[in-house]
Structure formats: structure tokens, C-alpha cells
Amino acid sequence: MNLLKKQTVVFAALSLALAQGAAAQTVQMSVQPGDAKLLISKDIQGQFAEHLGRCIYGGFWAEPGLNVPQQGRIRLDIVEALKKIHVPNLRWPGGCFADTYHWHDGVGPAAQRPKMLNLWWGNTLEDNSFGTHEFLELCDLLGTTPYLAANVGSGTVQEMSNWMEYLNSNEDTPMVLERRKNGHSEPYKVSWWGIGNESWGCGGNMTAEYYTNVYKRYATFAHDYPGTRLKRIVSGANGDDANWTETCMKNIPLNQMWGLTLHQYTLPTGSWSGSKGKATGFGEDMYFSTLRNCLKMDAVVTRHAAIMDKYDKDKKVALLVDEWGVWTDVEPGTNPGFLYQQNSLRDALVAGTTLNIFNNHCDRVKGANLAQAVNVLQALVLTDKEKMLLTPTYHVFDLYQVHQDAEYLPLQFTSPEYAFGGEKIPALNASASKDKSGAVHLSLVNLDPHKALTLETALPGVRFKTVTGRLLTSASVSDYNTFEKPNTIQPVAFNGAKKRGEKLAITLPAKSVVVLELK
Ligand code: AHR
């Protein structure tokens, strides 16, 4: 059953009185009882680290001589920040880079590792100093699950199979002996394996039919080892390409895939050619179109989930949106191949909205990865040599971590509209969950940059004594954190929710993300 059908989000016309500026009508919201078996997977809050621009080199992996706390060359200030938001999984090494990457070049003594050109991203010289062991050490420091993307586009079945054996076996094979010689005696037990990336594009420009045959061949040689059952993940569709998903679901036996991916980015202009739109200094037109484009995620996920339902009624195969986020023009003066962009309150609203969409599809969406963790696209963290800042998007993940592996609670409400330039989008989106201690969390996003919303929320069956909350907002939707003023946008205590009998009365500020805790 599509959860969105349960969650009646009807976009009602605003009353004439509201259009004329009179007091807004109160939104009636109801938090429905959940099903203890349906959880919001923590992996929806996964992150992505590609060898792209300054995500790894100059990001996670400090430039030589940088005066920051480090383990090896792993930046511990970034690690500390990401540990606080409990990153559940980290995808690596790409992206497009993955289908050019030969893992064996990135193990063994660093000085002896061959160099390569990073042909997708700025033609930089990749020295392979950050390889498999360094990535897994980073995951260990973060306490996160590694999610590897195997090279299908330009790598061989044998190469992928060797990587799995190198990491997961404990027998005295040449691969395992080499791993031990390289300093890791025990198997790493890596279970998440993407088999190719964007195989319809940078991963090999394959047709869906052709890819499914290739996938089956690779998956056949993706072996389980004692103690490590692989999660084999199919490289999925570009946006709303329904044929790709249909072909994968039809041609690949369900027991050969744990998950199927989907990539869906939000471009402010909506166009891949020409300008994608600015990251800062934009007007309400670009604000509106960004949010309108972001909301398409709901229809895209609904469409792919419906196709998956036809072939997998029991919802055994996970849908993983393993690349998503805002993609703008790069910051002026930066390398166009590095995809470095600033991150505004608008992007935080996109993050809150998208995570709400994923939560509300948690019966099928079992994982997702924001692109990307550091210095690339809609980053959580930006660095400038020793300096580091947390973006507004980081703070949304901080607020939303309460939903990780919590029981999903469906919502019913009718959203008011936010209108601009003759178009309308729903102003309000939300999701809710109950954690293991019984606390209920409600995440609310008001996209209207001008009007607060008032909500009356009923919670049949929920007993609570207190309500507390945190709020993320700013004076303008184009505000952002800078290295000089890193805390312009950060969460503050929210006092706009009051218990009124068994209900909640909430005043949700304009352009804000609020997460409430009911205990
Ligand atoms: O995240 C940046 C790029 O976007 C990835 O490398 C690729 O998979 C996608 O097209």
C-alpha cells in the first residue's frame, strides 16, 4: 500500500480572506498510529564521498602540512562533526569516478601506488593516497557502514570479485595474504556493494537491457564470505526513467538484488544545459522553482515504487536514492569540475522536505545518500584550509537524526499553498515517528517565505506531558554560513508548540524547519 495514500496531503485553495492578508486558517493535522514493523530506516540519512573536487583531497583527507587534528591524514574535526549526526552509511568512491577506479592501485605502501588522471572531475592527478584501507579507517572513526561502488564500466568481473575477497575472506588466498601484509589481519566484512553507477550514463552509456545482463554476470561473482552476506545493489534510473526500473525488475531475479538505486537531483533552473542557478544571491523566483523542483522527488519515488510493487509485492527489494540534493552553478572563481557550491537556508528547506518525502515512503525507500558530504554540491561541511563550517543542510540532518530506525507514524493534513508567479506548491510538509523510548518526533517544514502557519495537531493514542523543539530559520532564504560568520544559521530552541489538552498548538515560522519532541 502506498503510504502517501494514507497520508492525505491535499493542497487546498487558500481562502479569499487569506489571499487578502487576513489571519491564516489553522491547519488540522492528525498523527496516526503506526505499525511497529514499519521503521524509518536510518540509512535514509546516508552520505556520499566521491573522489571529486575537494571532497576527499582537501576535505576528509588533509593536504600535507595542514594544522588540524588528524589521524593519518584523516581530518578529525570533520569526523567529530559527522559523528554528532550519526551518519549511518557512507558511499565511496563515486559516482562517475567509481567506474574509472581500480581499487588495487589504492592499496599498499602509499609511495608505490600508481597515479591516475581523474578524467571526470577536473583532470586532476589522483595519487591514490586515499584508498580502500583509508576509507574503511574513516568509516570506522565515523562508526558508519561502508557502501562501496564497484567498477563495472571499465573494470572486470575478476577485479570486483578480488576486491570482495580482499576485504571479506579470511582464508590464506593471495588476496587475503596481501590484505594482511597491508596491515589488516581480520576481514573488513563490507556488505554494501553497488554494482556500477549511472550505467545509463558515465558508468558505460548502456541500455537497460544490456545493463541487466552485465549486472547478472557481475552479481554472480559477487560472493558471500563467512560472516558477510552481501547486499548487492543494482545501478538504477536517472530521475523518472521508468523503463530502466521496469527492465531491472523484470530481468534480474529478486534473489540477486538487495537494492535498486535512483538518482534525482534538484536544479534551481530545472535545466542541465546552461545555468543551473546560483547557490546564493538568488531571488524569490529561483527560490520557488528550486522548491517546486525538489518536490518532484515525491512523484518520482512514487512512480518507481509502483513499478517495483508489480514485481516485488512483499517489498523485499530496497529503493535507494543514493544521489540526491541541490545542484547549482559552482562558486564564482572555482574550478567548474570541482562542483563547489555554497549552501543556503533554501537548501536546508530542500533537505528537510526531501527527508520528509523519504520518511513517508519508508515502506520502499530504505536508503539514500546526499551528494556530497564535504565541499561538493549540497555539502554538510565546507572547508577552507584549516577552517571548517557546518552548512544549514548539516543542521537539518542533526535535527532529523531522531527519526533513525524509529517507527513510522503516518500523518493526515491539508496543506495551505504557497503561490508565486501564478504557480502554487504546498507550503507545509511533515513526517513523524516514535522512537524506542516511546518519544514521538514531528518534523515540519514551512516553505512559505512570508507567512507563518498555525497548526492544531491531534495525536490519538499518544500520551505526552511535554513538548520541546528545535528551529532552523534565518532572516532570508538566501542566507548562508561563511568562514567569517559560521553560525549565522544554526538550530535554536523552539517555543512555538504548546500542549492544549490532548492536542498540540503550533505556530510554524515562515521559511523554517522545526522538529518537535513529545514525551
Ligand atoms: O555527484 C556528482 C555526480 O553526479 C556523480 O559522480 C554522478 O554519479 C552523478 O551524475
Coordinates of C-alpha atoms and ligand atoms in Angstrom, one line a residue:
M1 CA 0.0 0.0 0.0
N2 CA 1.3 3.4 -0.9
L3 CA 1.8 5.3 2.3
L4 CA 1.1 8.6 0.6
K5 CA -2.5 7.4 0.1
K6 CA -2.8 7.0 3.8
Q7 CA -1.3 10.4 4.3
T8 CA -3.9 12.7 3.0
V9 CA -2.0 15.7 1.8
V10 CA -4.5 17.8 -0.1
F11 CA -3.4 21.1 -1.4
A12 CA -6.4 23.2 -0.7
A13 CA -7.0 26.5 -2.3
L14 CA -6.4 29.4 0.0
S15 CA -9.4 31.3 1.1
L16 CA -10.1 34.8 -0.4
A17 CA -9.6 36.1 3.1
L18 CA -6.1 34.6 3.3
A19 CA -5.2 36.0 -0.1
Q20 CA -6.2 39.4 1.2
G21 CA -3.9 39.1 4.1
A22 CA -6.3 38.1 6.8
A23 CA -5.3 35.7 9.6
A24 CA -4.3 32.3 8.1
Q25 CA -6.6 29.3 8.6
T26 CA -5.4 26.8 11.1
V27 CA -4.1 23.5 9.6
Q28 CA -5.7 20.5 11.2
M29 CA -3.1 17.7 11.5
S30 CA -3.5 14.3 12.8
V31 CA -0.7 11.9 13.8
Q32 CA -2.0 8.3 13.1
P33 CA -0.9 5.2 14.9
G34 CA 1.9 3.3 13.3
D35 CA 2.7 -0.3 12.6
A36 CA 5.5 -1.5 14.9
K37 CA 7.0 -3.4 12.0
L38 CA 7.4 -0.4 9.7
L39 CA 10.5 1.6 10.6
I40 CA 12.2 4.6 9.0
S41 CA 15.5 3.1 8.1
K42 CA 18.4 5.0 9.5
D43 CA 20.1 4.6 6.1
I44 CA 17.8 7.2 4.6
Q45 CA 20.3 9.6 6.2
G46 CA 23.3 8.2 4.3
Q47 CA 26.1 10.4 2.8
F48 CA 28.3 10.2 -0.2
A49 CA 32.1 10.9 -0.6
E50 CA 33.4 10.8 -4.2
H51 CA 36.9 11.5 -5.4
L52 CA 35.6 14.8 -6.8
G53 CA 36.9 18.3 -6.2
R54 CA 37.8 18.8 -2.6
C55 CA 35.6 16.1 -1.0
I56 CA 38.4 13.6 -0.4
Y57 CA 41.6 15.5 -1.1
G58 CA 41.4 18.9 0.7
G59 CA 38.3 17.6 2.5
F60 CA 38.3 14.4 4.5
W61 CA 42.0 13.8 3.6
A62 CA 44.0 16.8 4.8
E63 CA 46.6 18.4 2.5
P64 CA 50.1 17.8 3.8
G65 CA 51.2 20.4 6.4
L66 CA 47.6 21.4 7.4
N67 CA 47.4 22.4 11.0
V68 CA 44.2 20.5 12.0
P69 CA 43.8 17.4 14.2
Q70 CA 44.4 14.3 12.1
Q71 CA 44.6 10.6 12.3
G72 CA 47.0 9.7 9.5
R73 CA 45.7 12.4 7.2
I74 CA 42.0 12.0 8.1
R75 CA 40.7 15.3 9.4
L76 CA 39.3 14.7 12.8
D77 CA 37.4 18.0 13.0
I78 CA 35.2 16.7 10.2
V79 CA 34.9 13.3 11.8
E80 CA 33.8 14.8 15.1
A81 CA 31.1 16.9 13.3
L82 CA 29.8 14.0 11.3
K83 CA 29.8 11.7 14.3
K84 CA 27.4 14.0 16.0
I85 CA 24.8 13.4 13.3
H86 CA 25.3 9.6 13.3
V87 CA 25.9 9.1 9.6
P88 CA 24.5 5.6 9.0
N89 CA 26.4 4.8 5.8
L90 CA 28.9 6.4 3.5
R91 CA 29.1 5.7 -0.2
W92 CA 32.5 5.7 -2.0
P93 CA 34.5 6.1 -4.3
G94 CA 31.8 7.5 -6.7
G95 CA 29.8 8.5 -8.6
C96 CA 31.2 8.6 -12.0
F97 CA 34.7 8.2 -10.6
A98 CA 33.8 4.7 -9.4
D99 CA 33.7 3.3 -13.0
T100 CA 37.2 4.6 -13.6
Y101 CA 38.6 3.4 -10.3
H102 CA 40.9 0.4 -10.0
W103 CA 41.0 -0.4 -6.3
H104 CA 44.3 -2.3 -6.4
D105 CA 46.1 1.0 -7.3
G106 CA 44.9 2.3 -3.9
V107 CA 46.4 -0.3 -1.5
G108 CA 49.9 -1.0 -0.3
P109 CA 52.7 1.5 0.5
A110 CA 51.4 4.9 -0.5
A111 CA 54.7 5.9 -2.2
Q112 CA 54.4 2.9 -4.6
R113 CA 50.8 3.5 -5.6
P114 CA 50.4 4.4 -9.3
K115 CA 48.9 7.8 -10.1
M116 CA 45.9 8.3 -12.4
L117 CA 44.0 11.1 -14.0
N118 CA 40.6 11.9 -12.6
L119 CA 39.0 12.2 -16.0
W120 CA 35.5 13.0 -14.9
W121 CA 36.4 15.7 -12.4
G122 CA 38.8 18.4 -13.5
N123 CA 41.5 16.0 -14.9
T124 CA 43.4 16.3 -11.6
L125 CA 46.2 13.9 -10.8
E126 CA 44.9 11.3 -8.4
D127 CA 47.8 9.9 -6.3
N128 CA 45.7 7.1 -4.8
S129 CA 46.9 8.0 -1.3
F130 CA 43.3 7.7 -0.1
G131 CA 42.4 4.1 -0.9
T132 CA 40.4 1.2 0.5
H133 CA 42.2 1.0 3.8
E134 CA 42.0 4.7 4.4
F135 CA 38.3 4.8 3.5
L136 CA 37.5 1.9 5.9
E137 CA 39.5 3.6 8.6
L138 CA 37.4 6.7 8.1
C139 CA 34.2 4.7 8.3
D140 CA 35.5 3.1 11.5
L141 CA 36.2 6.5 13.0
L142 CA 32.7 7.7 12.0
G143 CA 31.0 4.5 13.2
T144 CA 29.3 4.2 9.8
T145 CA 28.6 1.4 7.3
P146 CA 30.8 1.5 4.2
Y147 CA 28.9 1.4 0.9
L148 CA 31.3 0.6 -1.9
A149 CA 30.6 1.2 -5.6
A150 CA 32.3 -1.4 -7.8
N151 CA 33.8 -0.5 -11.2
V152 CA 31.6 -2.1 -13.9
G153 CA 32.1 0.5 -16.7
S154 CA 35.9 0.0 -17.1
G155 CA 36.7 -2.8 -14.6
T156 CA 36.5 -6.5 -14.9
V157 CA 34.4 -9.1 -13.0
Q158 CA 37.6 -10.5 -11.7
E159 CA 38.7 -7.1 -10.4
M160 CA 35.5 -6.7 -8.5
S161 CA 35.5 -10.2 -7.2
N162 CA 39.1 -9.8 -6.0
W163 CA 38.1 -6.7 -4.1
M164 CA 35.4 -8.6 -2.3
E165 CA 37.7 -11.4 -1.5
Y166 CA 40.5 -9.0 -0.3
L167 CA 38.0 -7.4 2.1
N168 CA 35.8 -10.2 3.3
S169 CA 37.6 -13.5 3.1
N170 CA 39.8 -15.0 5.9
E171 CA 41.4 -17.9 4.0
D172 CA 45.0 -17.9 3.0
T173 CA 44.4 -16.8 -0.6
P174 CA 46.8 -14.3 -2.3
M175 CA 44.2 -11.5 -1.8
V176 CA 43.9 -12.1 1.9
L177 CA 47.6 -12.5 2.4
E178 CA 48.0 -9.2 0.7
R179 CA 45.4 -7.5 2.9
R180 CA 47.2 -8.9 6.0
K181 CA 50.5 -7.6 4.6
N182 CA 48.9 -4.2 4.2
G183 CA 48.1 -4.2 7.9
H184 CA 44.6 -5.6 8.3
S185 CA 44.6 -9.1 9.6
E186 CA 40.8 -9.6 10.1
P187 CA 38.2 -9.4 7.3
Y188 CA 36.6 -6.0 6.9
K189 CA 33.2 -7.5 6.3
V190 CA 31.9 -5.0 3.8
S191 CA 28.4 -5.9 2.9
W192 CA 27.0 -3.0 0.8
W193 CA 28.1 -3.2 -2.8
G194 CA 26.8 -1.1 -5.6
I195 CA 27.4 -2.9 -8.9
G196 CA 28.1 0.1 -11.3
N197 CA 27.0 3.7 -11.1
E198 CA 24.8 5.5 -13.5
S199 CA 25.3 2.7 -16.0
W200 CA 23.0 4.6 -18.4
G201 CA 25.5 7.5 -18.5
C202 CA 29.0 8.0 -17.1
G203 CA 29.1 4.3 -16.0
G204 CA 29.1 3.0 -19.6
N205 CA 26.2 4.5 -21.5
M206 CA 24.4 1.2 -21.5
T207 CA 20.8 0.4 -22.4
A208 CA 18.7 -1.0 -19.6
E209 CA 18.5 -4.4 -21.4
Y210 CA 22.3 -4.6 -21.8
Y211 CA 23.0 -3.5 -18.2
T212 CA 20.7 -6.1 -16.7
N213 CA 22.7 -8.8 -18.4
V214 CA 26.0 -7.2 -17.3
Y215 CA 24.6 -6.9 -13.8
K216 CA 23.7 -10.6 -13.6
R217 CA 27.1 -11.6 -14.7
Y218 CA 28.9 -9.4 -12.1
A219 CA 26.4 -10.3 -9.3
T220 CA 27.1 -14.0 -10.0
F221 CA 30.7 -13.4 -9.0
A222 CA 29.9 -11.2 -6.0
H223 CA 30.3 -13.9 -3.4
D224 CA 29.3 -14.0 0.2
Y225 CA 32.0 -15.0 2.6
P226 CA 31.5 -16.5 6.1
G227 CA 30.1 -13.8 8.3
T228 CA 29.4 -11.4 5.5
R229 CA 26.2 -11.6 3.4
L230 CA 26.4 -9.1 0.5
K231 CA 23.8 -6.5 -0.2
R232 CA 24.0 -6.4 -4.0
I233 CA 22.8 -3.1 -5.3
V234 CA 21.6 -2.5 -8.9
S235 CA 22.6 0.8 -10.6
G236 CA 19.2 2.4 -11.1
A237 CA 17.3 5.0 -13.0
N238 CA 18.1 8.6 -13.9
G239 CA 15.2 10.6 -12.5
D240 CA 11.9 9.5 -13.8
D241 CA 13.2 6.9 -16.3
A242 CA 10.5 4.3 -15.6
N243 CA 11.8 1.9 -18.3
W244 CA 15.1 1.5 -16.5
T245 CA 13.4 0.4 -13.3
E246 CA 10.9 -1.8 -15.2
T247 CA 13.7 -3.6 -17.1
C248 CA 15.8 -4.2 -14.0
M249 CA 12.8 -5.5 -12.0
K250 CA 11.7 -7.7 -14.9
N251 CA 15.1 -9.1 -15.9
I252 CA 17.0 -9.5 -12.6
P253 CA 15.9 -12.3 -10.2
L254 CA 14.9 -10.8 -6.9
N255 CA 17.4 -13.1 -5.1
Q256 CA 20.2 -11.4 -7.0
M257 CA 19.4 -7.9 -5.7
W258 CA 19.1 -6.4 -2.3
G259 CA 18.5 -2.9 -3.6
L260 CA 17.9 -0.8 -6.7
T261 CA 19.0 2.8 -6.9
L262 CA 17.6 6.1 -8.2
H263 CA 19.4 9.4 -8.8
Q264 CA 17.3 12.6 -8.6
Y265 CA 18.9 16.0 -8.2
T266 CA 17.2 19.4 -7.7
L267 CA 18.4 22.1 -10.1
P268 CA 17.1 25.6 -9.4
T269 CA 16.5 26.3 -13.1
G270 CA 15.5 22.8 -13.8
S271 CA 17.9 22.6 -16.7
W272 CA 21.2 20.7 -17.1
S273 CA 22.2 22.9 -20.0
G274 CA 23.2 26.5 -19.3
S275 CA 23.0 27.9 -15.8
K276 CA 21.6 25.6 -13.1
G277 CA 21.0 28.7 -10.9
K278 CA 23.1 30.4 -8.3
A279 CA 23.7 29.0 -4.8
T280 CA 23.4 32.4 -3.1
G281 CA 22.1 35.8 -4.1
F282 CA 19.0 34.4 -5.8
G283 CA 15.5 36.0 -5.8
E284 CA 12.1 34.5 -4.9
D285 CA 11.7 33.2 -8.5
M286 CA 14.7 30.9 -8.1
Y287 CA 13.7 30.0 -4.5
F288 CA 10.2 29.0 -5.7
S289 CA 11.4 27.0 -8.7
T290 CA 14.0 25.2 -6.5
L291 CA 11.4 24.0 -4.1
R292 CA 9.0 23.2 -6.8
N293 CA 11.7 21.0 -8.5
C294 CA 12.6 19.4 -5.1
L295 CA 9.0 18.4 -4.5
K296 CA 9.1 16.3 -7.7
M297 CA 11.0 13.7 -5.7
D298 CA 7.7 12.5 -4.3
A299 CA 6.2 11.8 -7.7
V300 CA 9.5 10.2 -8.9
V301 CA 9.7 7.9 -5.9
T302 CA 6.0 7.0 -6.1
R303 CA 6.4 6.1 -9.8
H304 CA 9.5 3.8 -9.3
A305 CA 8.0 2.3 -6.1
A306 CA 4.8 1.4 -8.1
I307 CA 6.9 -0.4 -10.7
M308 CA 8.8 -2.3 -8.0
D309 CA 5.5 -3.3 -6.4
K310 CA 4.5 -5.1 -9.6
Y311 CA 7.4 -7.4 -9.4
D312 CA 8.1 -7.4 -5.7
K313 CA 4.8 -7.3 -3.8
D314 CA 6.4 -8.1 -0.5
K315 CA 8.7 -5.1 -0.8
K316 CA 11.9 -7.1 -0.3
V317 CA 14.0 -5.0 -2.7
A318 CA 15.1 -1.7 -1.2
L319 CA 14.8 1.5 -3.2
L320 CA 17.9 3.6 -2.5
V321 CA 18.0 7.2 -3.7
D322 CA 21.8 7.1 -3.5
E323 CA 22.4 10.5 -5.1
W324 CA 20.1 13.5 -4.3
G325 CA 20.5 17.1 -3.4
V326 CA 20.6 20.7 -4.8
W327 CA 23.0 21.2 -7.8
T328 CA 23.7 24.8 -8.5
D329 CA 26.4 26.7 -10.6
V330 CA 29.8 26.5 -8.9
E331 CA 31.0 29.4 -6.7
P332 CA 32.5 32.1 -9.0
G333 CA 36.2 31.6 -9.5
T334 CA 36.3 27.9 -8.5
N335 CA 37.1 25.0 -10.8
P336 CA 33.9 24.1 -12.7
G337 CA 35.0 20.4 -12.4
F338 CA 35.0 20.6 -8.6
L339 CA 31.3 21.3 -8.1
Y340 CA 31.9 23.5 -5.1
Q341 CA 28.8 25.5 -4.1
Q342 CA 27.6 27.4 -1.1
N343 CA 24.6 26.2 0.9
S344 CA 21.8 28.4 2.0
L345 CA 18.7 28.2 4.1
R346 CA 16.9 27.3 0.9
D347 CA 19.0 24.2 0.7
A348 CA 18.1 23.3 4.3
L349 CA 14.4 23.5 3.4
V350 CA 15.1 21.2 0.4
A351 CA 16.9 18.8 2.8
G352 CA 14.0 18.8 5.3
T353 CA 11.4 18.4 2.6
T354 CA 13.3 15.5 0.9
L355 CA 13.9 13.7 4.1
N356 CA 10.2 14.0 4.9
I357 CA 9.4 12.5 1.5
F358 CA 11.7 9.6 2.1
N359 CA 10.3 9.1 5.6
N360 CA 6.8 9.0 4.1
H361 CA 7.9 6.3 1.6
C362 CA 9.8 4.3 4.2
D363 CA 8.0 1.1 3.2
R364 CA 10.1 1.1 0.0
V365 CA 12.9 3.7 0.4
K366 CA 15.4 2.0 2.7
G367 CA 18.4 4.2 2.0
A368 CA 19.5 7.5 0.4
N369 CA 22.8 9.4 0.1
L370 CA 23.0 13.2 -0.1
A371 CA 25.5 14.4 -2.7
Q372 CA 28.0 15.0 -1.1
A373 CA 29.4 15.1 2.4
V374 CA 32.3 17.7 2.1
N375 CA 32.9 20.6 -0.3
V376 CA 30.9 19.2 -3.2
L377 CA 27.3 20.0 -4.2
Q378 CA 24.9 20.2 -1.3
A379 CA 27.6 19.6 1.3
L380 CA 27.2 19.1 5.0
V381 CA 30.7 20.6 5.7
L382 CA 32.7 23.2 3.8
T383 CA 36.5 23.7 4.4
D384 CA 38.9 26.4 3.6
K385 CA 42.4 25.2 4.6
E386 CA 42.2 24.9 8.4
K387 CA 38.8 26.5 8.6
M388 CA 35.6 24.4 8.6
L389 CA 31.9 25.3 8.7
L390 CA 28.7 23.4 9.1
T391 CA 26.1 24.2 6.5
P392 CA 22.4 24.7 7.1
T393 CA 21.9 21.3 5.5
Y394 CA 24.1 19.7 8.2
H395 CA 21.8 21.2 10.8
V396 CA 18.8 19.5 9.2
F397 CA 20.5 16.1 9.4
D398 CA 21.2 16.9 13.0
L399 CA 17.5 17.7 13.7
Y400 CA 16.2 14.7 11.8
Q401 CA 18.5 12.0 13.3
V402 CA 15.7 11.3 15.8
H403 CA 13.9 9.5 13.0
Q404 CA 16.7 7.0 12.5
D405 CA 15.2 3.4 12.8
A406 CA 12.1 4.8 14.6
E407 CA 8.6 3.5 14.0
Y408 CA 6.9 5.4 11.2
L409 CA 3.7 7.4 12.1
P410 CA 1.5 8.4 9.2
L411 CA 0.1 12.0 9.1
Q412 CA -3.1 13.4 7.8
F413 CA -3.4 17.1 7.0
T414 CA -4.3 19.5 4.3
S415 CA -1.5 21.9 3.3
P416 CA -2.1 25.5 2.5
E417 CA -0.5 26.7 -0.7
Y418 CA 2.5 29.0 -1.3
A419 CA 1.9 30.8 -4.5
F420 CA 4.4 32.7 -6.7
G421 CA 4.3 33.9 -10.3
G422 CA 1.0 32.2 -11.0
E423 CA 2.1 28.8 -9.7
K424 CA 1.4 27.0 -6.4
I425 CA 3.2 24.5 -4.2
P426 CA 2.2 23.0 -0.9
A427 CA 3.6 25.3 1.9
L428 CA 3.8 22.6 4.5
N429 CA 5.4 19.1 4.5
A430 CA 6.0 16.9 7.5
S431 CA 6.7 13.4 8.8
A432 CA 6.5 11.7 12.2
S433 CA 8.0 8.7 14.1
K434 CA 8.1 7.1 17.5
D435 CA 11.5 6.1 18.9
K436 CA 12.3 3.1 21.1
S437 CA 11.8 5.1 24.3
G438 CA 8.2 6.0 23.1
A439 CA 9.1 9.6 22.4
V440 CA 7.2 11.0 19.3
H441 CA 9.0 13.3 16.8
L442 CA 7.4 15.5 14.3
S443 CA 9.4 17.2 11.6
L444 CA 7.7 20.2 10.0
V445 CA 8.8 22.3 7.1
N446 CA 7.2 25.6 6.1
L447 CA 8.3 26.6 2.6
D448 CA 6.4 29.8 2.6
P449 CA 9.0 32.6 2.9
H450 CA 6.4 35.2 4.0
K451 CA 3.8 33.6 6.2
A452 CA 3.8 31.6 9.5
L453 CA 1.4 28.6 9.7
T454 CA -0.7 27.7 12.6
L455 CA -1.4 24.0 13.2
E456 CA -3.7 22.2 15.6
T457 CA -2.4 18.6 15.9
A458 CA -4.3 15.7 17.2
L459 CA -2.4 12.6 18.3
P460 CA -4.9 9.9 19.1
G461 CA -3.3 7.2 21.3
V462 CA -0.1 9.3 22.1
R463 CA 0.3 10.2 25.7
F464 CA 2.7 13.0 26.3
K465 CA 3.4 15.5 29.1
T466 CA 5.9 17.8 27.5
V467 CA 6.7 19.2 24.1
T468 CA 10.1 20.7 23.2
G469 CA 11.5 21.6 19.8
R470 CA 14.4 23.0 17.7
L471 CA 14.0 25.5 14.9
L472 CA 16.2 26.3 11.9
T473 CA 15.5 29.6 10.1
S474 CA 17.0 32.9 9.2
A475 CA 16.1 36.4 8.0
S476 CA 16.3 35.4 4.3
V477 CA 16.1 32.1 2.4
S478 CA 19.4 33.0 0.7
D479 CA 21.3 33.4 4.0
Y480 CA 24.2 31.1 4.5
N481 CA 27.1 30.4 6.8
T482 CA 30.6 31.8 5.9
F483 CA 34.0 31.1 7.3
E484 CA 33.9 34.5 8.9
K485 CA 30.4 34.0 10.3
P486 CA 29.9 30.2 10.6
N487 CA 26.9 30.4 12.9
T488 CA 24.6 32.7 11.0
I489 CA 22.2 29.7 10.6
Q490 CA 22.1 27.1 13.4
P491 CA 19.3 25.5 15.3
V492 CA 17.8 27.3 18.3
A493 CA 15.2 26.2 20.9
F494 CA 11.7 26.4 19.6
N495 CA 8.9 27.6 21.9
G496 CA 6.1 27.8 19.4
A497 CA 4.4 24.5 20.3
K498 CA 2.1 24.2 23.3
K499 CA 0.1 21.4 24.7
R500 CA -3.6 22.2 24.7
G501 CA -5.4 19.3 26.3
E502 CA -4.6 16.2 24.2
K503 CA -3.6 18.3 21.2
L504 CA -0.7 20.5 20.2
A505 CA -1.0 24.1 19.0
I506 CA 1.9 25.0 16.8
T507 CA 2.9 28.3 15.2
L508 CA 5.4 27.4 12.5
P509 CA 7.5 30.4 11.4
A510 CA 7.9 31.3 7.7
K511 CA 10.8 29.5 5.9
S512 CA 11.6 27.2 8.7
V513 CA 12.4 23.6 9.7
V514 CA 11.1 22.6 13.1
V515 CA 11.5 19.2 14.8
L516 CA 9.3 18.6 17.9
E517 CA 9.8 16.0 20.6
L518 CA 6.8 14.8 22.6
K519 CA 7.4 12.8 25.8
Ligands
AHR1 O1 27.5 13.6 -7.5 C1 28.1 14.1 -8.7 C2 27.9 13.2 -9.9 O2 26.6 13.2 -10.2 C3 28.2 11.7 -9.6 O3 29.6 11.4 -9.8 C4 27.4 11.0 -10.7 O4 27.0 9.7 -10.3 C5 26.2 12.0 -10.8 O5 25.9 12.2 -12.2

